[in-house]
CSV table of C-alpha atoms and ligand atoms in Angstrom, one decimal:
chain,number,residue,atom,x,y,z
A,32,MET,CA,98.4,51.6,94.0
A,33,SER,CA,101.0,53.6,95.3
A,34,ALA,CA,102.3,52.9,99.0
A,35,ARG,CA,100.7,56.7,99.7
A,36,GLU,CA,97.1,55.6,98.0
A,37,TRP,CA,97.5,52.6,100.3
A,38,ILE,CA,98.0,54.4,103.3
A,39,GLU,CA,95.6,56.9,102.7
A,40,LYS,CA,92.6,54.4,102.5
A,41,ASP,CA,90.8,53.7,105.8
A,42,PHE,CA,90.0,50.1,105.8
A,43,TYR,CA,89.1,50.3,109.4
A,44,ALA,CA,86.3,52.9,108.7
A,45,GLU,CA,85.7,50.5,105.0
A,46,LEU,CA,84.6,47.7,107.3
A,47,GLY,CA,83.1,50.1,110.0
A,48,VAL,CA,85.4,48.5,112.6
A,49,SER,CA,87.7,50.7,115.0
A,50,SER,CA,91.1,50.2,114.6
A,51,ASP,CA,91.5,48.3,117.6
A,52,ALA,CA,89.2,45.7,116.4
A,53,SER,CA,89.7,42.1,117.0
A,54,ALA,CA,90.2,39.4,114.1
A,55,ASP,CA,87.1,38.1,114.8
A,56,GLU,CA,85.0,41.5,114.7
A,57,ILE,CA,86.7,42.4,111.5
A,58,LYS,CA,85.4,38.9,109.9
A,59,LYS,CA,82.0,39.5,110.8
A,60,ALA,CA,82.0,43.1,109.9
A,61,TYR,CA,83.8,41.6,106.6
A,62,ARG,CA,81.1,38.9,105.8
A,63,LYS,CA,77.8,41.1,106.5
A,64,LEU,CA,79.1,43.8,104.2
A,65,ALA,CA,80.3,41.1,101.5
A,66,ARG,CA,76.9,39.3,101.6
A,67,GLU,CA,74.9,42.7,101.5
A,68,ASN,CA,77.2,43.8,98.7
A,69,HIS,CA,77.4,41.0,96.6
A,70,PRO,CA,77.3,41.4,93.1
A,71,ASP,CA,75.0,37.9,92.8
A,72,ALA,CA,72.7,39.8,95.2
A,73,ASN,CA,72.8,43.2,93.4
A,74,PRO,CA,73.1,42.6,89.5
A,75,GLY,CA,73.7,45.6,87.9
A,76,ASN,CA,74.4,48.0,91.1
A,77,ALA,CA,77.4,49.6,90.4
A,78,GLN,CA,77.5,51.1,94.0
A,79,ALA,CA,77.0,47.8,95.3
A,80,GLU,CA,79.9,46.3,93.1
A,81,ALA,CA,82.4,49.0,94.2
A,82,LYS,CA,81.5,48.9,97.8
A,83,PHE,CA,82.1,44.7,97.7
A,84,LYS,CA,85.4,45.3,96.1
A,85,ALA,CA,86.4,48.0,98.8
A,86,VAL,CA,85.5,45.8,101.6
A,87,SER,CA,87.1,42.7,99.9
A,88,GLU,CA,90.6,44.7,99.7
A,89,ALA,CA,90.1,46.2,103.2
A,90,TYR,CA,89.6,42.4,104.6
A,91,GLY,CA,92.4,41.2,102.4
A,92,VAL,CA,94.9,43.3,104.5
A,93,LEU,CA,93.2,43.2,107.8
A,94,SER,CA,92.6,40.0,108.1
A,95,ASP,CA,96.5,39.1,107.3
A,96,PRO,CA,98.0,39.9,111.0
A,97,GLU,CA,101.4,40.4,109.0
A,98,LYS,CA,99.8,42.8,106.4
A,99,ARG,CA,97.4,44.3,109.1
A,100,LYS,CA,100.7,45.0,111.1
A,101,GLN,CA,102.3,46.9,108.2
A,102,TYR,CA,99.6,48.8,107.4
A,103,ASP,CA,99.3,50.0,110.9
A,104,GLU,CA,102.9,50.6,111.5
A,105,ALA,CA,102.8,52.5,107.9
A,106,ARG,CA,99.9,54.6,109.1
A,107,ARG,CA,101.4,55.3,112.4
A,108,LEU,CA,104.4,57.1,110.3
A,109,PHE,CA,102.6,58.7,107.8
A,110,GLY,CA,98.8,58.6,108.6
A,111,SER,CA,96.5,61.3,110.4
A,112,GLY,CA,97.8,64.4,108.4
A,113,ALA,CA,101.4,63.8,108.2
A,114,PHE,CA,101.3,64.1,104.4
A,115,GLY,CA,99.4,67.6,104.5
A,116,GLY,CA,102.3,68.3,106.7
A,117,GLN,CA,104.3,68.6,103.5
A,118,GLY,CA,103.7,72.1,103.1
A,119,GLY,CA,102.6,73.3,106.2
A,120,GLY,CA,104.1,71.6,109.3
A,121,PHE,CA,107.8,71.0,107.7
A,122,GLY,CA,108.0,74.0,106.1
A,123,GLY,CA,109.7,75.2,109.1
A,124,PHE,CA,112.7,73.1,108.1
A,125,GLY,CA,113.3,74.8,104.9
A,126,GLY,CA,114.1,78.2,106.2
A,127,PRO,CA,117.5,79.7,106.1
A,128,GLY,CA,119.7,78.1,108.6
A,129,GLY,CA,117.4,74.8,108.7
A,130,PHE,CA,118.6,71.8,107.3
A,131,ASP,CA,117.3,70.3,104.0
A,132,LEU,CA,114.7,67.6,104.0
A,133,GLY,CA,117.0,65.8,101.1
A,134,ASP,CA,119.8,65.0,103.7
A,135,LEU,CA,117.5,63.7,106.0
A,136,PHE,CA,115.4,61.1,103.8
A,137,GLY,CA,117.7,61.3,100.8
A,138,GLY,CA,120.2,58.9,101.7
A,139,SER,CA,120.1,55.3,100.0
A,140,GLN,CA,119.6,54.0,103.5
A,141,GLY,CA,116.4,56.1,104.2
A,142,VAL,CA,115.0,55.0,100.9
A,143,GLY,CA,115.9,51.5,101.5
A,144,GLY,CA,113.9,51.4,104.9
A,145,LEU,CA,111.0,52.5,103.1
A,146,GLY,CA,111.4,50.1,100.4
A,147,ASP,CA,111.7,47.1,102.6
A,148,LEU,CA,108.6,48.7,104.4
A,149,PHE,CA,106.3,48.9,101.4
A,150,GLY,CA,108.0,45.8,100.0
A,151,GLY,CA,106.2,43.4,102.2
A,152,LEU,CA,103.0,45.4,101.9
A,153,PHE,CA,103.3,44.2,98.1
A,154,GLY,CA,103.4,40.7,98.4
A,155,ASN,CA,106.5,38.5,97.5
A,156,ARG,CA,107.6,40.2,94.3
A,157,ARG,CA,111.4,40.0,94.6
A,158,PRO,CA,112.9,36.8,93.4
A,159,GLY,CA,114.2,34.9,96.3
A,160,ALA,CA,112.5,36.9,98.8
A,161,THR,CA,111.1,35.2,102.1
A,162,GLY,CA,108.4,37.4,102.7
A,163,THR,CA,105.1,36.9,104.1
A,164,ALA,CA,104.1,35.3,100.7
A,165,ASN,CA,106.2,31.7,101.5
A,166,ARG,CA,105.0,31.2,104.8
A,167,PRO,CA,102.3,28.8,105.1
A,168,ARG,CA,98.7,30.2,104.7
A,169,ARG,CA,95.3,28.6,105.4
A,170,GLY,CA,93.3,28.5,101.8
A,171,ALA,CA,90.4,31.2,102.1
A,172,ASP,CA,87.1,29.7,102.4
A,173,VAL,CA,84.6,29.5,99.4
A,174,GLU,CA,81.0,30.2,99.2
A,175,THR,CA,78.8,28.5,96.7
A,176,GLU,CA,75.1,28.0,96.5
A,177,VAL,CA,73.0,24.8,95.3
A,178,ARG,CA,69.2,24.5,94.7
A,179,ILE,CA,67.2,21.7,95.5
A,180,ASP,CA,63.5,20.8,95.6
A,181,PHE,CA,61.4,20.5,98.4
A,182,THR,CA,61.1,16.5,98.8
A,183,GLU,CA,64.9,16.5,98.6
A,184,SER,CA,65.2,19.1,101.2
A,185,VAL,CA,62.7,16.9,103.7
A,186,ARG,CA,64.6,13.8,102.7
A,187,GLY,CA,68.1,14.6,102.3
A,188,ALA,CA,70.2,14.6,99.0
A,189,THR,CA,73.1,14.0,97.5
A,190,VAL,CA,73.9,16.5,94.6
A,191,PRO,CA,76.9,17.0,92.4
A,192,LEU,CA,78.2,20.4,92.7
A,193,ARG,CA,80.6,22.1,90.1
A,194,LEU,CA,83.3,24.4,91.5
A,195,SER,CA,85.7,26.8,89.4
A,196,SER,CA,88.9,28.3,91.6
A,197,PRO,CA,91.8,29.5,90.3
A,198,ALA,CA,94.7,27.7,90.1
A,199,THR,CA,98.5,27.5,89.1
A,200,CYS,CA,98.6,27.2,85.2
A,201,ALA,CA,99.4,23.6,84.1
A,202,THR,CA,100.7,24.6,80.7
A,203,CYS,CA,103.2,27.0,81.9
A,204,ARG,CA,103.6,25.8,85.8
A,205,GLY,CA,102.5,29.1,86.9
A,206,SER,CA,105.5,31.3,85.0
A,207,GLY,CA,103.2,32.8,82.4
A,208,ALA,CA,105.6,32.4,79.9
A,209,ARG,CA,104.7,30.3,76.5
A,210,PRO,CA,106.3,26.5,77.0
A,211,GLY,CA,110.1,26.8,76.1
A,212,THR,CA,110.5,30.1,76.7
A,213,ARG,CA,111.0,32.3,79.8
A,214,PRO,CA,110.2,35.4,81.6
A,215,ARG,CA,112.9,37.8,81.3
A,216,THR,CA,113.9,40.2,84.2
A,217,CYS,CA,112.3,43.4,83.8
A,218,PRO,CA,115.1,46.4,83.1
A,219,THR,CA,113.1,49.2,84.5
A,220,CYS,CA,113.1,47.7,88.3
A,221,ALA,CA,115.8,45.4,87.8
A,222,GLY,CA,113.5,42.6,88.6
A,223,SER,CA,112.5,43.9,92.4
A,224,GLY,CA,109.0,44.9,91.3
A,225,LEU,CA,109.2,48.0,92.7
A,226,VAL,CA,110.3,51.4,91.7
A,227,THR,CA,111.5,54.4,94.1
A,228,ARG,CA,109.6,57.7,93.1
A,229,ASN,CA,110.4,61.1,94.7
A,230,GLN,CA,107.4,63.1,95.8
A,231,GLY,CA,108.1,66.5,97.9
A,232,ALA,CA,110.5,65.3,100.4
A,233,PHE,CA,109.3,61.6,100.6
A,234,ALA,CA,110.4,58.8,98.5
A,235,PHE,CA,108.0,56.1,97.9
A,236,SER,CA,108.3,52.6,96.4
A,237,GLU,CA,105.4,51.6,94.3
A,238,PRO,CA,104.9,48.6,91.9
A,239,CYS,CA,106.9,48.9,89.1
A,240,PRO,CA,104.9,50.4,86.1
A,241,ASP,CA,106.5,48.3,83.3
A,242,CYS,CA,106.3,44.6,85.0
A,243,ARG,CA,103.1,45.7,87.1
A,244,GLY,CA,105.2,44.8,90.1
A,245,ARG,CA,106.0,41.3,89.1
A,246,GLY,CA,109.7,42.0,88.4
A,247,SER,CA,110.0,40.4,85.0
A,248,LEU,CA,108.5,40.5,81.6
A,249,ILE,CA,107.0,38.1,79.3
A,250,ASP,CA,107.6,38.3,75.7
A,251,SER,CA,105.7,35.5,74.5
A,252,PRO,CA,102.7,34.7,77.0
A,253,CYS,CA,101.5,31.2,77.6
A,254,PRO,CA,98.5,30.4,75.3
A,255,ASP,CA,96.2,28.8,78.2
A,256,CYS,CA,96.4,31.6,80.8
A,257,ARG,CA,97.6,34.5,78.7
A,258,GLY,CA,100.5,35.3,80.8
A,259,GLU,CA,98.7,35.1,84.0
A,260,GLY,CA,100.1,31.9,85.2
A,261,VAL,CA,96.9,31.3,86.8
A,262,SER,CA,94.0,29.3,85.1
A,263,THR,CA,90.5,28.1,86.4
A,264,ARG,CA,90.8,24.7,87.5
A,265,SER,CA,87.1,22.9,87.5
A,266,ARG,CA,86.3,20.4,90.4
A,267,THR,CA,83.1,18.2,90.8
A,268,LEU,CA,82.2,17.7,94.4
A,269,THR,CA,79.8,15.2,95.8
A,270,VAL,CA,77.7,17.1,98.4
A,271,ARG,CA,75.9,15.3,100.8
A,272,ILE,CA,72.5,17.6,101.7
A,273,PRO,CA,71.2,16.4,105.2
A,274,ALA,CA,67.5,15.4,105.9
A,275,GLY,CA,65.5,18.6,107.5
A,276,VAL,CA,67.5,21.5,105.8
A,277,SER,CA,65.9,24.6,105.5
A,278,ASP,CA,65.9,27.2,102.4
A,279,GLY,CA,68.6,29.9,103.3
A,280,GLN,CA,70.8,27.3,105.6
A,281,ARG,CA,74.8,27.4,105.1
A,282,ILE,CA,76.3,24.0,105.5
A,283,ARG,CA,79.9,23.8,106.1
A,284,LEU,CA,82.2,21.4,104.4
A,285,ALA,CA,85.6,21.5,106.4
A,286,GLY,CA,88.8,21.4,104.3
A,287,GLN,CA,87.0,21.8,100.9
A,288,GLY,CA,87.6,25.5,100.1
A,289,GLU,CA,90.7,26.6,98.6
A,290,PRO,CA,94.0,25.0,99.0
A,291,GLY,CA,96.4,26.3,101.5
A,292,ARG,CA,99.6,27.5,100.7
A,293,HIS,CA,103.0,26.1,101.7
A,294,GLY,CA,101.7,22.9,103.4
A,295,ALA,CA,98.9,24.8,105.3
A,296,ALA,CA,95.3,23.7,105.8
A,297,ALA,CA,92.7,23.9,103.1
A,298,GLY,CA,89.9,26.5,103.6
A,299,ASP,CA,86.2,25.4,104.2
A,300,LEU,CA,83.3,25.7,101.6
A,301,TYR,CA,80.3,26.8,102.5
A,302,VAL,CA,77.0,25.5,100.6
A,303,VAL,CA,74.2,27.6,100.7
A,304,VAL,CA,70.9,25.8,100.1
A,305,HIS,CA,68.0,27.1,98.3
A,306,VAL,CA,64.8,25.2,98.6
A,307,SER,CA,62.2,25.4,95.8
A,308,PRO,CA,58.8,25.3,97.2
A,309,HIS,CA,56.0,22.3,97.0
A,310,ARG,CA,53.2,23.3,95.1
A,311,VAL,CA,51.4,21.3,98.0
A,312,PHE,CA,53.2,21.0,101.0
A,313,GLY,CA,54.8,23.5,103.1
A,314,ARG,CA,57.0,23.7,106.0
A,315,SER,CA,56.8,24.7,109.8
A,316,GLY,CA,59.8,24.0,111.9
A,317,ASP,CA,60.0,20.0,112.0
A,318,ASP,CA,56.5,19.8,110.7
A,319,LEU,CA,54.7,19.5,107.1
A,320,THR,CA,51.8,21.5,106.4
A,321,ILE,CA,49.2,20.9,103.8
A,322,THR,CA,45.8,22.8,103.4
A,323,VAL,CA,43.0,20.4,101.7
A,324,PRO,CA,39.8,21.8,100.5
A,325,VAL,CA,36.3,20.4,101.3
A,326,THR,CA,32.8,21.0,100.9
A,327,PHE,CA,30.5,22.5,103.5
A,328,PRO,CA,28.6,19.3,103.8
A,329,GLU,CA,31.8,17.3,104.5
A,330,LEU,CA,32.2,19.6,107.4
A,331,ALA,CA,28.8,19.7,108.8
A,332,LEU,CA,28.1,16.2,108.4
A,333,GLY,CA,31.5,14.8,108.6
A,334,THR,CA,33.6,12.8,106.2
A,335,THR,CA,36.7,10.5,106.1
A,336,LEU,CA,39.6,12.2,103.9
A,337,THR,CA,42.6,10.4,102.4
A,338,VAL,CA,45.4,13.2,102.8
A,339,PRO,CA,48.8,12.8,100.3
A,340,THR,CA,51.6,12.8,102.7
A,341,LEU,CA,55.5,13.4,101.2
A,342,ASP,CA,55.8,9.2,101.0
A,343,GLY,CA,52.4,8.0,100.6
A,344,LYS,CA,48.9,8.9,102.2
A,345,VAL,CA,47.1,9.0,105.6
A,346,THR,CA,43.2,8.8,106.4
A,347,LEU,CA,41.6,11.3,108.1
A,348,LYS,CA,38.4,11.1,110.1
A,349,VAL,CA,36.7,14.5,110.1
A,350,PRO,CA,33.8,14.7,112.8
A,351,ALA,CA,30.3,16.4,111.8
A,352,GLY,CA,30.4,19.7,113.1
A,353,THR,CA,34.0,20.7,112.1
A,354,SER,CA,35.0,24.3,111.7
A,355,SER,CA,36.6,25.6,108.5
A,356,GLY,CA,40.0,26.4,109.2
A,357,ARG,CA,40.5,23.7,112.0
A,358,THR,CA,44.2,21.9,111.5
A,359,PHE,CA,44.7,18.2,112.5
A,360,ARG,CA,48.0,16.9,113.4
A,361,VAL,CA,48.8,13.4,112.0
A,362,ARG,CA,52.1,12.4,113.9
A,363,GLY,CA,55.0,11.1,112.6
A,364,ARG,CA,54.6,12.3,108.9
A,365,GLY,CA,56.5,15.6,108.9
A,366,VAL,CA,59.9,16.2,108.5
A,367,GLY,CA,63.0,13.6,109.8
A,368,LYS,CA,65.1,14.8,112.7
A,369,LYS,CA,68.6,14.1,113.5
A,370,ASP,CA,67.6,12.1,116.6
A,371,GLY,CA,65.5,9.7,114.2
A,372,SER,CA,62.0,10.9,115.3
A,373,SER,CA,59.7,12.8,112.6
A,374,GLY,CA,57.7,16.1,112.7
A,375,ASP,CA,53.9,16.1,112.1
A,376,LEU,CA,52.0,16.4,109.4
A,377,LEU,CA,49.6,19.5,109.9
A,378,VAL,CA,46.5,19.3,108.3
A,379,THR,CA,44.1,22.4,107.8
A,380,LEU,CA,41.1,22.1,106.3
A,381,GLN,CA,39.2,24.6,104.1
A,382,VAL,CA,36.0,25.4,102.8
A,383,ALA,CA,35.9,25.7,99.1
A,384,VAL,CA,32.9,27.4,97.9
A,385,PRO,CA,31.6,26.8,94.2
A,386,SER,CA,31.7,29.8,92.2
A,387,LYS,CA,28.9,28.7,90.6
A,388,LEU,CA,25.7,26.9,91.1
A,389,ASP,CA,22.8,25.3,88.7
A,390,GLY,CA,19.4,26.0,89.9
A,391,LYS,CA,19.0,22.7,91.4
A,392,ALA,CA,21.7,23.1,94.0
A,393,ALA,CA,20.8,27.0,94.3
A,394,GLU,CA,17.3,25.7,95.2
A,395,ALA,CA,18.6,23.1,97.7
A,396,LEU,CA,21.1,25.3,99.3
A,397,ALA,CA,18.0,28.0,99.5
A,398,ASP,CA,15.9,25.1,101.3
A,399,TYR,CA,18.7,24.7,103.5
A,400,ALA,CA,18.8,28.4,104.6
A,401,ARG,CA,15.4,28.4,105.5
A,402,ALA,CA,15.9,25.4,107.6
A,403,THR,CA,18.4,26.6,109.2
A,404,ALA,CA,17.4,30.1,109.7
A,405,ASP,CA,17.1,29.8,113.7
A,406,HIS,CA,21.2,29.7,113.5
A,407,ASP,CA,22.5,32.6,113.8
A,408,PRO,CA,26.5,32.3,113.3
A,409,ARG,CA,27.0,36.0,114.2
A,410,ARG,CA,25.2,36.5,117.5
A,411,GLU,CA,28.4,37.4,119.6
A,412,LEU,CA,29.0,40.1,116.7
A,413,ASN,CA,25.4,41.0,116.5
A,414,GLU,CA,25.2,41.8,120.3
A,415,LEU,CA,28.1,44.3,119.7
A,416,LEU,CA,26.2,45.8,117.2
A,417,GLY,CA,23.1,46.4,119.6
A,418,ARG,CA,20.9,44.2,117.2
B,112,ZN,ZN1,109.7,46.0,86.5
B,113,ZN,ZN1,100.0,29.3,81.7
């Protein structure tokens, strides 16, 4: 990207924040947009992918205080219509008796100044430079996902987590060149990684097109990283998921993100936990829920039920005359809490009506209906209906 494109991008608008937004506001805005537009959440959605890239790029600049300062400075110098002014506003200087813009900006000093300004924007590409890239920088936070089953979420679980992250290629030690060979200095930019291009009255530094800003050319690329100097490192972490975790919860593992640069602290690892539903049990906060089918005679005459729990069973006495839909609370058989206590098991009884009755049962039920004809369960409704 040329310096001009870079300045013309409005990273603040991309993140939907004002240009004086705090680091915290920027982080929040980025997290929200990144989550909404993440390719994993929007498979095949090119628009979301483009937005994801754009907000990542914007955040990459605005989250780094040094880069943000340079970006703000560059925008102050060249932003808000100054480019458009080349033809209009500056035109007056070109008239007879005016002075030549080439004199103003053309001196090697002027160009050098711009080069310094933009050099920092493109990162550390000059050999031996002491730019921002050499300073200690905290490693990036990493987010990953894990799926556990319902029982594990209630009891807690230890799960192995395989993480892939970029790391310096071990074969070429990051040079990108096949072992035994070395990258050579790019002749186009003489190793600076930047070329200066004149555009109208202005001179711009931009990444060298031949070495793509690296400052060096690799004739024989490293076979393991194909010349990138970076390979993918896999590591397996054992993550302890605490008991009582709920679906969608994020767990932070301090210091398990990307390693920091030049002695700075590592980033954090965030693990988003997905919980597969149970075929019988549900959850309501710290309480477990279960629906138990019962027959009408069991509710009408009363019964004793054996109800499964996650770790055994309980006996539940159902008094005669219990309504369908009633919920019983079995203390302490729910989800374990941090303080060592447990939530409850909520048992909801629901009448199961047979879809077919044989003749004898149907007859008995008809007898029952006649015997209870005086009992009208809809009396209140009937009053409303005027019957
Ligand atoms: Zn070059
Ligand atoms: Zn390599």
